[in-house]
Coordinates of N, CA, C and O in Angstrom, one line a residue:
M2 N 48.4 64.5 166.8 CA 48.5 65.8 167.5 C 49.7 66.6 166.9 O 50.8 66.1 166.8
S3 N 49.4 67.9 166.5 CA 50.5 68.7 165.9 C 51.4 69.1 167.0 O 51.1 69.1 168.2
D4 N 52.6 69.6 166.5 CA 53.6 70.1 167.5 C 53.1 71.3 168.3 O 53.4 71.4 169.4
S5 N 52.3 72.2 167.6 CA 51.8 73.3 168.3 C 50.8 73.0 169.4 O 50.8 73.5 170.5
N6 N 50.0 72.0 169.1 CA 49.0 71.5 170.1 C 49.7 70.8 171.3 O 49.4 71.0 172.5
L7 N 50.8 70.0 171.0 CA 51.6 69.4 172.0 C 52.2 70.4 172.9 O 52.2 70.3 174.2
G8 N 52.8 71.4 172.3 CA 53.4 72.5 173.1 C 52.4 73.2 174.0 O 52.7 73.5 175.2
F9 N 51.2 73.4 173.5 CA 50.2 74.1 174.3 C 49.8 73.2 175.5 O 49.7 73.6 176.6
C10 N 49.6 71.9 175.2 CA 49.2 70.9 176.3 C 50.3 70.9 177.4 O 50.0 70.9 178.6
C11 N 51.6 70.8 177.0 CA 52.7 70.7 177.9 C 52.7 72.0 178.8 O 52.9 72.0 180.0
S12 N 52.4 73.2 178.2 CA 52.4 74.4 178.9 C 51.3 74.5 179.9 O 51.5 74.9 181.1
V13 N 50.2 74.0 179.6 CA 49.0 73.9 180.5 C 49.3 73.0 181.7 O 49.1 73.3 182.8
V14 N 49.9 71.8 181.4 CA 50.2 70.8 182.4 C 51.3 71.4 183.4 O 51.1 71.4 184.6
V15 N 52.3 72.1 182.8 CA 53.3 72.7 183.7 C 52.7 73.8 184.5 O 53.0 73.9 185.7
G16 N 51.9 74.6 183.9 CA 51.2 75.7 184.7 C 50.4 75.2 185.8 O 50.4 75.7 186.9
V17 N 49.6 74.2 185.6 CA 48.7 73.6 186.6 C 49.6 73.0 187.7 O 49.3 73.2 188.9
A18 N 50.6 72.3 187.4 CA 51.5 71.7 188.4 C 52.2 72.7 189.2 O 52.3 72.6 190.4
A19 N 52.6 73.8 188.6 CA 53.2 74.9 189.4 C 52.2 75.6 190.3 O 52.6 75.9 191.5
A20 N 51.0 75.7 189.9 CA 50.0 76.3 190.8 C 49.7 75.4 191.9 O 49.6 75.9 193.1
L21 N 49.6 74.1 191.7 CA 49.4 73.2 192.8 C 50.5 73.1 193.8 O 50.3 73.1 195.0
A22 N 51.7 73.1 193.2 CA 52.9 73.1 194.1 C 53.0 74.4 195.0 O 53.2 74.4 196.2
G23 N 52.6 75.5 194.4 CA 52.6 76.8 195.1 C 51.6 76.8 196.2 O 51.8 77.2 197.3
A24 N 50.4 76.2 195.9 CA 49.4 76.1 197.0 C 49.8 75.2 198.1 O 49.6 75.5 199.3
L25 N 50.5 74.1 197.8 CA 51.0 73.2 198.8 C 52.1 73.8 199.7 O 52.1 73.6 200.9
I26 N 53.0 74.5 199.0 CA 54.1 75.1 199.8 C 53.6 76.3 200.7 O 54.1 76.4 201.8
T27 N 52.6 77.1 200.2 CA 52.3 78.2 201.0 C 51.2 78.0 202.0 O 50.9 78.8 202.8
S28 N 50.6 76.8 202.0 CA 49.5 76.5 203.0 C 50.0 75.5 204.0 O 50.8 74.7 203.7
T29 N 49.6 75.7 205.3 CA 50.0 74.7 206.3 C 48.9 73.6 206.4 O 47.8 73.9 206.7
P30 N 49.3 72.4 206.2 CA 48.3 71.3 206.3 C 47.7 71.2 207.7 O 48.4 71.6 208.7
P31 N 46.5 70.7 207.9 CA 45.9 70.6 209.2 C 46.8 69.6 210.1 O 47.3 68.7 209.6
G32 N 46.9 70.0 211.3 CA 47.6 69.2 212.3 C 49.1 69.5 212.3 O 49.8 69.0 213.1
V33 N 49.6 70.4 211.4 CA 51.0 70.7 211.4 C 51.2 72.0 212.2 O 50.5 73.0 212.0
V34 N 52.1 72.0 213.2 CA 52.4 73.2 214.0 C 53.5 74.0 213.3 O 54.5 73.4 213.0
Q35 N 53.2 75.2 213.1 CA 54.2 76.1 212.4 C 54.7 77.1 213.4 O 54.0 77.8 214.1
I36 N 56.0 77.1 213.6 CA 56.7 77.9 214.6 C 57.2 79.1 213.9 O 57.9 79.0 212.9
G37 N 56.9 80.3 214.4 CA 57.4 81.5 213.7 C 56.5 81.8 212.5 O 55.4 81.3 212.4
T38 N 57.0 82.7 211.6 CA 56.2 83.0 210.5 C 57.1 83.1 209.2 O 58.3 83.3 209.4
F39 N 56.5 82.8 208.1 CA 57.3 82.9 206.9 C 56.8 84.0 206.0 O 57.0 84.0 204.8
D40 N 56.0 84.9 206.5 CA 55.4 86.0 205.7 C 56.4 87.2 205.6 O 56.6 87.9 206.5
P41 N 57.0 87.3 204.4 CA 58.0 88.4 204.2 C 57.4 89.8 204.2 O 58.2 90.7 204.3
T42 N 56.1 89.9 204.2 CA 55.5 91.2 204.2 C 55.4 91.8 205.6 O 55.2 93.0 205.8
L43 N 55.6 91.0 206.6 CA 55.6 91.5 208.0 C 56.9 92.3 208.3 O 58.0 91.9 207.9
S44 N 56.8 93.4 209.0 CA 58.0 94.2 209.3 C 58.9 93.5 210.3 O 60.1 93.6 210.3
K45 N 58.4 92.8 211.3 CA 59.1 92.1 212.3 C 58.5 90.7 212.6 O 57.8 90.5 213.5
P46 N 58.8 89.7 211.7 CA 58.3 88.4 211.9 C 58.8 87.9 213.2 O 59.9 88.2 213.7
A47 N 58.0 87.1 213.8 CA 58.3 86.5 215.2 C 59.2 85.3 215.1 O 59.0 84.4 214.3
A48 N 60.1 85.3 216.0 CA 60.9 84.1 216.3 C 60.4 83.5 217.6 O 60.0 84.2 218.5
P49 N 60.4 82.2 217.7 CA 60.0 81.6 219.0 C 60.9 82.1 220.1 O 62.1 82.2 219.9
V50 N 60.3 82.4 221.2 CA 61.1 83.0 222.3 C 61.4 81.9 223.3 O 60.6 81.1 223.7
R51 N 62.7 81.8 223.6 CA 63.2 80.8 224.6 C 63.8 81.6 225.7 O 64.5 82.6 225.5
T52 N 63.6 81.2 227.0 CA 64.2 82.0 228.1 C 65.6 81.7 228.3 O 66.0 80.5 228.5
E53 N 66.4 82.7 228.3 CA 67.9 82.5 228.5 C 68.1 82.0 229.9 O 67.5 82.4 230.9
G54 N 69.1 81.0 229.9 CA 69.4 80.4 231.2 C 68.6 79.2 231.6 O 68.9 78.5 232.6
T55 N 67.6 78.9 230.9 CA 66.8 77.7 231.2 C 67.6 76.5 231.0 O 68.4 76.3 230.0
I56 N 67.6 75.6 232.0 CA 68.5 74.4 232.0 C 67.6 73.2 231.9 O 66.6 73.0 232.7
F57 N 67.9 72.3 231.0 CA 67.3 71.0 230.8 C 68.3 70.0 231.2 O 69.4 69.9 230.7
K58 N 67.9 69.1 232.2 CA 68.8 68.0 232.6 C 68.4 66.7 231.9 O 67.3 66.2 232.2
G59 N 69.3 66.3 231.0 CA 69.0 65.0 230.3 C 69.8 63.9 231.0 O 70.5 64.1 232.0
A60 N 69.7 62.7 230.4 CA 70.5 61.5 230.9 C 71.9 61.7 230.5 O 72.3 61.4 229.4
G61 N 72.8 62.1 231.4 CA 74.2 62.2 231.2 C 74.6 63.6 230.6 O 75.8 63.8 230.3
F62 N 73.7 64.6 230.5 CA 74.1 65.9 230.0 C 73.2 66.9 230.6 O 72.1 66.6 231.1
N63 N 73.6 68.2 230.6 CA 72.8 69.3 230.9 C 72.8 70.2 229.6 O 73.8 70.4 228.9
R64 N 71.6 70.9 229.4 CA 71.5 71.8 228.2 C 71.0 73.1 228.8 O 70.0 73.2 229.4
R65 N 71.7 74.2 228.4 CA 71.3 75.6 228.8 C 71.0 76.4 227.6 O 71.8 76.4 226.6
D66 N 69.9 77.2 227.6 CA 69.6 78.1 226.6 C 70.4 79.4 226.8 O 70.5 79.9 227.9
V67 N 71.1 79.7 225.7 CA 72.0 80.9 225.7 C 71.7 81.8 224.5 O 71.2 81.4 223.5
Y68 N 71.9 83.1 224.7 CA 71.8 84.1 223.7 C 73.1 84.8 223.7 O 73.7 85.1 224.7
F69 N 73.7 85.2 222.5 CA 74.9 85.9 222.4 C 74.9 86.8 221.1 O 74.1 86.5 220.2
P70 N 75.7 87.8 221.1 CA 75.7 88.7 219.9 C 76.0 88.0 218.6 O 76.9 87.1 218.6
S71 N 75.3 88.3 217.6 CA 75.6 87.7 216.3 C 76.7 88.4 215.6 O 77.3 89.3 216.1
G72 N 77.0 88.0 214.3 CA 78.0 88.7 213.5 C 77.4 89.9 212.8 O 78.1 90.5 212.0
D73 N 76.3 90.4 213.2 CA 75.6 91.6 212.7 C 76.5 92.8 212.9 O 76.8 93.1 214.1
P74 N 76.9 93.5 211.9 CA 77.8 94.6 212.1 C 77.1 95.8 212.9 O 77.8 96.6 213.5
N75 N 75.8 95.8 212.9 CA 75.1 96.8 213.7 C 74.9 96.4 215.1 O 74.5 97.2 215.9
G76 N 75.3 95.2 215.4 CA 75.2 94.7 216.8 C 73.8 94.6 217.4 O 73.6 94.6 218.6
V77 N 72.8 94.4 216.5 CA 71.4 94.4 216.9 C 70.9 92.9 217.2 O 70.3 92.7 218.2
D78 N 71.2 92.0 216.3 CA 70.7 90.7 216.4 C 71.4 89.8 217.3 O 72.7 89.9 217.4
R79 N 70.7 88.9 218.0 CA 71.3 87.9 218.9 C 71.1 86.5 218.3 O 70.1 86.3 217.6
L80 N 72.1 85.7 218.6 CA 72.0 84.3 218.2 C 71.5 83.5 219.4 O 71.9 83.8 220.5
H81 N 70.7 82.5 219.1 CA 70.2 81.6 220.2 C 70.9 80.3 220.0 O 71.2 79.8 218.9
G82 N 71.3 79.7 221.1 CA 72.0 78.4 221.1 C 71.6 77.6 222.3 O 71.0 78.0 223.3
W83 N 72.0 76.3 222.2 CA 71.9 75.4 223.3 C 73.3 75.0 223.7 O 74.1 74.5 222.8
F84 N 73.7 75.2 225.0 CA 75.0 74.9 225.4 C 74.9 73.6 226.2 O 74.3 73.6 227.3
Y85 N 75.5 72.5 225.7 CA 75.5 71.2 226.4 C 76.8 71.0 227.2 O 77.9 71.3 226.7
T86 N 76.6 70.5 228.4 CA 77.8 70.1 229.2 C 77.6 68.7 229.8 O 76.4 68.3 229.9
P87 N 78.7 68.0 230.1 CA 78.5 66.7 230.7 C 77.8 66.8 232.1 O 78.0 67.8 232.8
A88 N 77.0 65.8 232.5 CA 76.4 65.9 233.8 C 77.4 65.7 234.9 O 77.1 66.2 236.0
T89 N 78.5 65.1 234.6 CA 79.5 64.9 235.7 C 80.7 65.8 235.4 O 81.0 66.2 234.3
T90 N 81.4 66.2 236.5 CA 82.6 67.1 236.3 C 83.8 66.2 235.9 O 83.9 65.0 236.3
L91 N 84.7 66.9 235.3 CA 86.0 66.2 234.9 C 86.9 66.2 236.1 O 86.8 67.0 237.0
P92 N 87.9 65.2 236.1 CA 88.8 65.2 237.2 C 89.6 66.5 237.3 O 89.9 67.1 236.3
N93 N 90.0 66.8 238.5 CA 90.9 68.0 238.8 C 90.2 69.3 238.4 O 90.8 70.3 238.1
G94 N 88.8 69.3 238.2 CA 88.1 70.5 237.9 C 88.4 71.1 236.5 O 88.2 72.2 236.3
Q95 N 88.9 70.2 235.6 CA 89.2 70.7 234.3 C 87.9 71.0 233.5 O 86.8 70.4 233.8
S96 N 88.0 71.9 232.6 CA 86.9 72.2 231.7 C 86.9 71.3 230.5 O 88.0 71.0 230.0
P97 N 85.8 70.8 230.1 CA 85.8 69.9 228.9 C 86.1 70.6 227.6 O 85.9 71.8 227.5
P98 N 86.7 69.9 226.7 CA 86.8 70.5 225.3 C 85.4 70.8 224.8 O 84.4 70.2 225.1
V99 N 85.4 71.9 223.9 CA 84.1 72.3 223.4 C 84.0 72.1 221.9 O 84.9 72.4 221.2
V100 N 82.8 71.6 221.5 CA 82.5 71.4 220.1 C 81.6 72.5 219.7 O 80.5 72.7 220.3
L101 N 81.8 73.2 218.6 CA 80.9 74.2 218.1 C 80.2 73.7 216.9 O 80.8 73.1 216.0
M102 N 78.8 73.8 217.0 CA 78.0 73.2 215.9 C 76.9 74.1 215.4 O 76.4 74.9 216.2
A103 N 76.6 74.0 214.2 CA 75.5 74.7 213.6 C 75.1 73.9 212.3 O 75.9 73.2 211.8
S104 N 73.8 74.1 211.9 CA 73.3 73.4 210.7 C 73.8 74.1 209.5 O 74.3 75.2 209.6
G105 N 73.5 73.5 208.4 CA 73.8 74.1 207.1 C 72.6 74.2 206.2 O 71.6 73.5 206.4
L106 N 72.7 75.1 205.2 CA 71.7 75.2 204.2 C 70.3 75.4 204.7 O 69.3 74.8 204.2
G107 N 70.1 76.2 205.7 CA 68.8 76.6 206.1 C 68.1 75.7 207.1 O 67.0 75.9 207.5
A108 N 68.9 74.8 207.7 CA 68.3 73.9 208.7 C 68.4 74.7 210.1 O 69.1 75.6 210.2
Q109 N 67.7 74.1 211.1 CA 67.8 74.7 212.4 C 68.4 73.6 213.3 O 68.3 72.4 213.0
M110 N 68.8 74.1 214.5 CA 69.5 73.2 215.4 C 68.5 72.1 216.0 O 68.9 71.0 216.3
D111 N 67.2 72.4 216.0 CA 66.2 71.4 216.5 C 65.7 70.5 215.4 O 64.8 69.7 215.6
F112 N 66.4 70.5 214.3 CA 66.0 69.5 213.2 C 66.8 68.2 213.3 O 66.9 67.5 212.4
G113 N 67.4 67.9 214.4 CA 68.2 66.7 214.6 C 69.6 66.8 215.1 O 70.2 65.9 215.6
M114 N 70.2 68.0 215.0 CA 71.5 68.2 215.4 C 71.7 68.1 216.9 O 72.7 67.8 217.5
D115 N 70.6 68.3 217.7 CA 70.6 68.2 219.1 C 71.0 66.8 219.6 O 71.7 66.7 220.6
A116 N 70.6 65.8 218.9 CA 71.0 64.4 219.2 C 72.5 64.2 219.2 O 73.1 63.5 220.1
Y117 N 73.2 64.9 218.2 CA 74.6 64.8 218.2 C 75.3 65.5 219.3 O 76.3 65.0 220.0
A118 N 74.8 66.7 219.7 CA 75.3 67.4 220.8 C 75.2 66.7 222.1 O 76.0 66.7 223.0
E119 N 74.0 66.0 222.3 CA 73.8 65.2 223.5 C 74.9 64.1 223.6 O 75.4 63.8 224.7
V120 N 75.2 63.4 222.5 CA 76.2 62.3 222.5 C 77.6 62.9 222.8 O 78.3 62.3 223.6
F121 N 77.9 64.1 222.3 CA 79.2 64.7 222.7 C 79.2 64.9 224.2 O 80.2 64.6 224.9
A122 N 78.1 65.5 224.8 CA 78.1 65.9 226.2 C 78.2 64.6 227.0 O 78.8 64.6 228.1
K123 N 77.5 63.5 226.6 CA 77.5 62.3 227.4 C 78.9 61.7 227.4 O 79.2 60.8 228.3
N124 N 79.7 62.1 226.4 CA 81.1 61.5 226.3 C 82.2 62.5 226.8 O 83.3 62.4 226.3
G125 N 81.8 63.5 227.6 CA 82.8 64.3 228.2 C 83.1 65.6 227.5 O 84.0 66.4 227.9
F126 N 82.4 66.0 226.4 CA 82.6 67.2 225.7 C 81.5 68.2 226.0 O 80.4 67.8 226.3
A127 N 81.8 69.5 225.9 CA 80.8 70.5 225.9 C 80.5 70.8 224.5 O 81.3 70.5 223.6
A128 N 79.3 71.2 224.2 CA 78.9 71.6 222.8 C 78.0 72.8 222.8 O 77.1 72.9 223.5
L129 N 78.4 73.7 221.9 CA 77.5 74.9 221.7 C 76.9 74.7 220.3 O 77.6 74.7 219.3
L130 N 75.6 74.5 220.3 CA 74.8 74.3 219.1 C 74.0 75.6 218.9 O 73.3 76.0 219.8
F131 N 74.1 76.2 217.7 CA 73.3 77.5 217.6 C 72.6 77.6 216.2 O 73.0 76.9 215.3
D132 N 71.7 78.5 216.2 CA 71.0 78.8 214.9 C 71.5 80.1 214.4 O 71.8 81.1 215.2
Y133 N 71.6 80.2 213.1 CA 72.1 81.4 212.4 C 71.0 82.5 212.6 O 69.9 82.2 212.9
R134 N 71.4 83.8 212.3 CA 70.5 84.9 212.3 C 69.3 84.5 211.3 O 69.6 83.9 210.3
C135 N 68.2 84.9 211.7 CA 67.0 84.7 210.8 C 66.4 83.3 210.9 O 65.5 82.9 210.2
F136 N 67.0 82.4 211.8 CA 66.5 81.0 211.9 C 66.2 80.7 213.4 O 66.8 81.2 214.3
G137 N 65.2 79.8 213.6 CA 64.9 79.3 214.9 C 64.6 80.5 215.8 O 63.8 81.4 215.5
S138 N 65.2 80.4 217.0 CA 64.9 81.5 218.0 C 65.9 82.6 218.0 O 66.0 83.5 218.8
S139 N 66.8 82.6 217.0 CA 67.8 83.7 216.8 C 67.0 84.9 216.2 O 66.0 84.7 215.5
D140 N 67.5 86.1 216.5 CA 66.9 87.3 215.9 C 67.3 87.4 214.4 O 68.2 86.7 213.9
G141 N 66.6 88.3 213.8 CA 67.0 88.6 212.4 C 65.8 88.5 211.4 O 64.9 87.7 211.6
T142 N 65.8 89.4 210.5 CA 64.8 89.4 209.4 C 65.6 89.6 208.1 O 66.6 90.2 208.0
P143 N 65.0 89.1 207.0 CA 63.8 88.4 206.9 C 64.0 87.0 207.4 O 65.1 86.4 207.4
R144 N 63.0 86.3 207.9 CA 63.1 85.0 208.5 C 63.5 84.0 207.4 O 63.2 84.1 206.3
N145 N 64.3 83.0 207.8 CA 64.8 81.9 207.0 C 65.6 82.4 205.8 O 65.6 81.8 204.7
W146 N 66.4 83.4 206.0 CA 67.3 83.9 204.9 C 68.6 83.2 205.0 O 69.4 83.3 205.9
V147 N 68.9 82.4 203.9 CA 70.1 81.7 203.8 C 71.2 82.6 203.1 O 71.0 83.0 202.0
D148 N 72.2 82.9 203.8 CA 73.3 83.8 203.3 C 74.6 83.2 203.8 O 74.9 83.5 205.0
P149 N 75.4 82.5 203.1 CA 76.6 81.9 203.6 C 77.6 82.9 204.2 O 78.3 82.5 205.2
W150 N 77.7 84.1 203.7 CA 78.6 85.1 204.2 C 78.1 85.5 205.6 O 78.9 85.7 206.5
R151 N 76.8 85.7 205.8 CA 76.3 86.0 207.1 C 76.5 84.9 208.1 O 76.8 85.0 209.3
H152 N 76.3 83.6 207.6 CA 76.5 82.5 208.4 C 78.0 82.4 208.9 O 78.2 82.0 210.1
L153 N 78.9 82.7 208.0 CA 80.3 82.7 208.5 C 80.5 83.8 209.5 O 81.3 83.5 210.5
D154 N 79.9 84.9 209.4 CA 80.0 86.0 210.5 C 79.4 85.4 211.8 O 80.0 85.7 212.8
D155 N 78.4 84.7 211.7 CA 77.8 84.1 212.9 C 78.7 83.0 213.5 O 78.8 82.9 214.8
W156 N 79.4 82.2 212.7 CA 80.3 81.3 213.2 C 81.4 82.0 214.0 O 81.8 81.6 215.1
R157 N 81.9 83.1 213.4 CA 83.0 83.9 214.1 C 82.5 84.4 215.4 O 83.2 84.4 216.4
A158 N 81.2 84.9 215.4 CA 80.6 85.4 216.7 C 80.5 84.3 217.7 O 80.7 84.5 218.9
A159 N 80.1 83.1 217.3 CA 80.0 82.0 218.2 C 81.4 81.6 218.8 O 81.5 81.3 220.0
L160 N 82.4 81.6 217.9 CA 83.8 81.3 218.4 C 84.2 82.4 219.4 O 84.8 82.1 220.5
K161 N 83.9 83.6 219.2 CA 84.2 84.7 220.1 C 83.5 84.6 221.4 O 84.1 84.8 222.5
T162 N 82.3 84.1 221.4 CA 81.6 84.0 222.7 C 82.1 82.8 223.5 O 81.9 82.8 224.7
L163 N 82.8 81.8 222.9 CA 83.4 80.7 223.6 C 84.8 81.0 224.0 O 85.3 80.3 224.9
A164 N 85.4 82.0 223.5 CA 86.8 82.4 223.8 C 86.9 82.8 225.3 O 85.9 83.3 225.8
P165 N 88.1 82.8 225.9 CA 88.2 83.3 227.2 C 87.7 84.7 227.3 O 87.9 85.5 226.5
G166 N 86.8 84.9 228.3 CA 86.2 86.2 228.5 C 84.9 86.4 227.7 O 84.3 87.4 227.8
G167 N 84.5 85.3 227.0 CA 83.3 85.4 226.2 C 82.1 85.2 227.1 O 82.2 84.9 228.3
K168 N 80.9 85.3 226.5 CA 79.7 85.2 227.2 C 79.4 83.8 227.7 O 78.8 83.6 228.8
V169 N 79.7 82.8 226.9 CA 79.4 81.4 227.3 C 80.6 80.7 227.9 O 81.7 80.7 227.3
T170 N 80.5 80.3 229.1 CA 81.6 79.6 229.8 C 81.1 78.2 230.3 O 79.9 78.0 230.5
V171 N 82.1 77.3 230.4 CA 81.8 75.9 230.8 C 81.6 75.9 232.3 O 82.3 76.5 233.0

């Protein structure tokens, strides 16, 4: 086989592999539940809606759905989080120390981080676990947009909401 034929064959194989990968990535396999939408052509893709204030009582912890302002300079988008507290109160009515948590590199809080927050709460800590703008039940478009600078703004907003006088209190 000549070098030119080999190059042509490699190009065809790479092109077919790319087409197959594209088809697999853009289609949802049967039986897979897709939350939200990944269609960037929609003007306002939907984020799953969770009711603020909903409380889940787990074994040794409580989890409350919270929304708070994001780091969006326009003040439009809200961040969604789960605020975990110990099921029992601390001695002398003290507030527990708080751990602030978020995923990295495009993950969402319900991809496994919630298990860590539960362990913190079971051991006497409160934990605020949140999704960045454009992820999970947080507001923002385009959906699933990874931007480390915006994520840092959202971390600052989460710290602000936990500060004295902030929206989320223990």
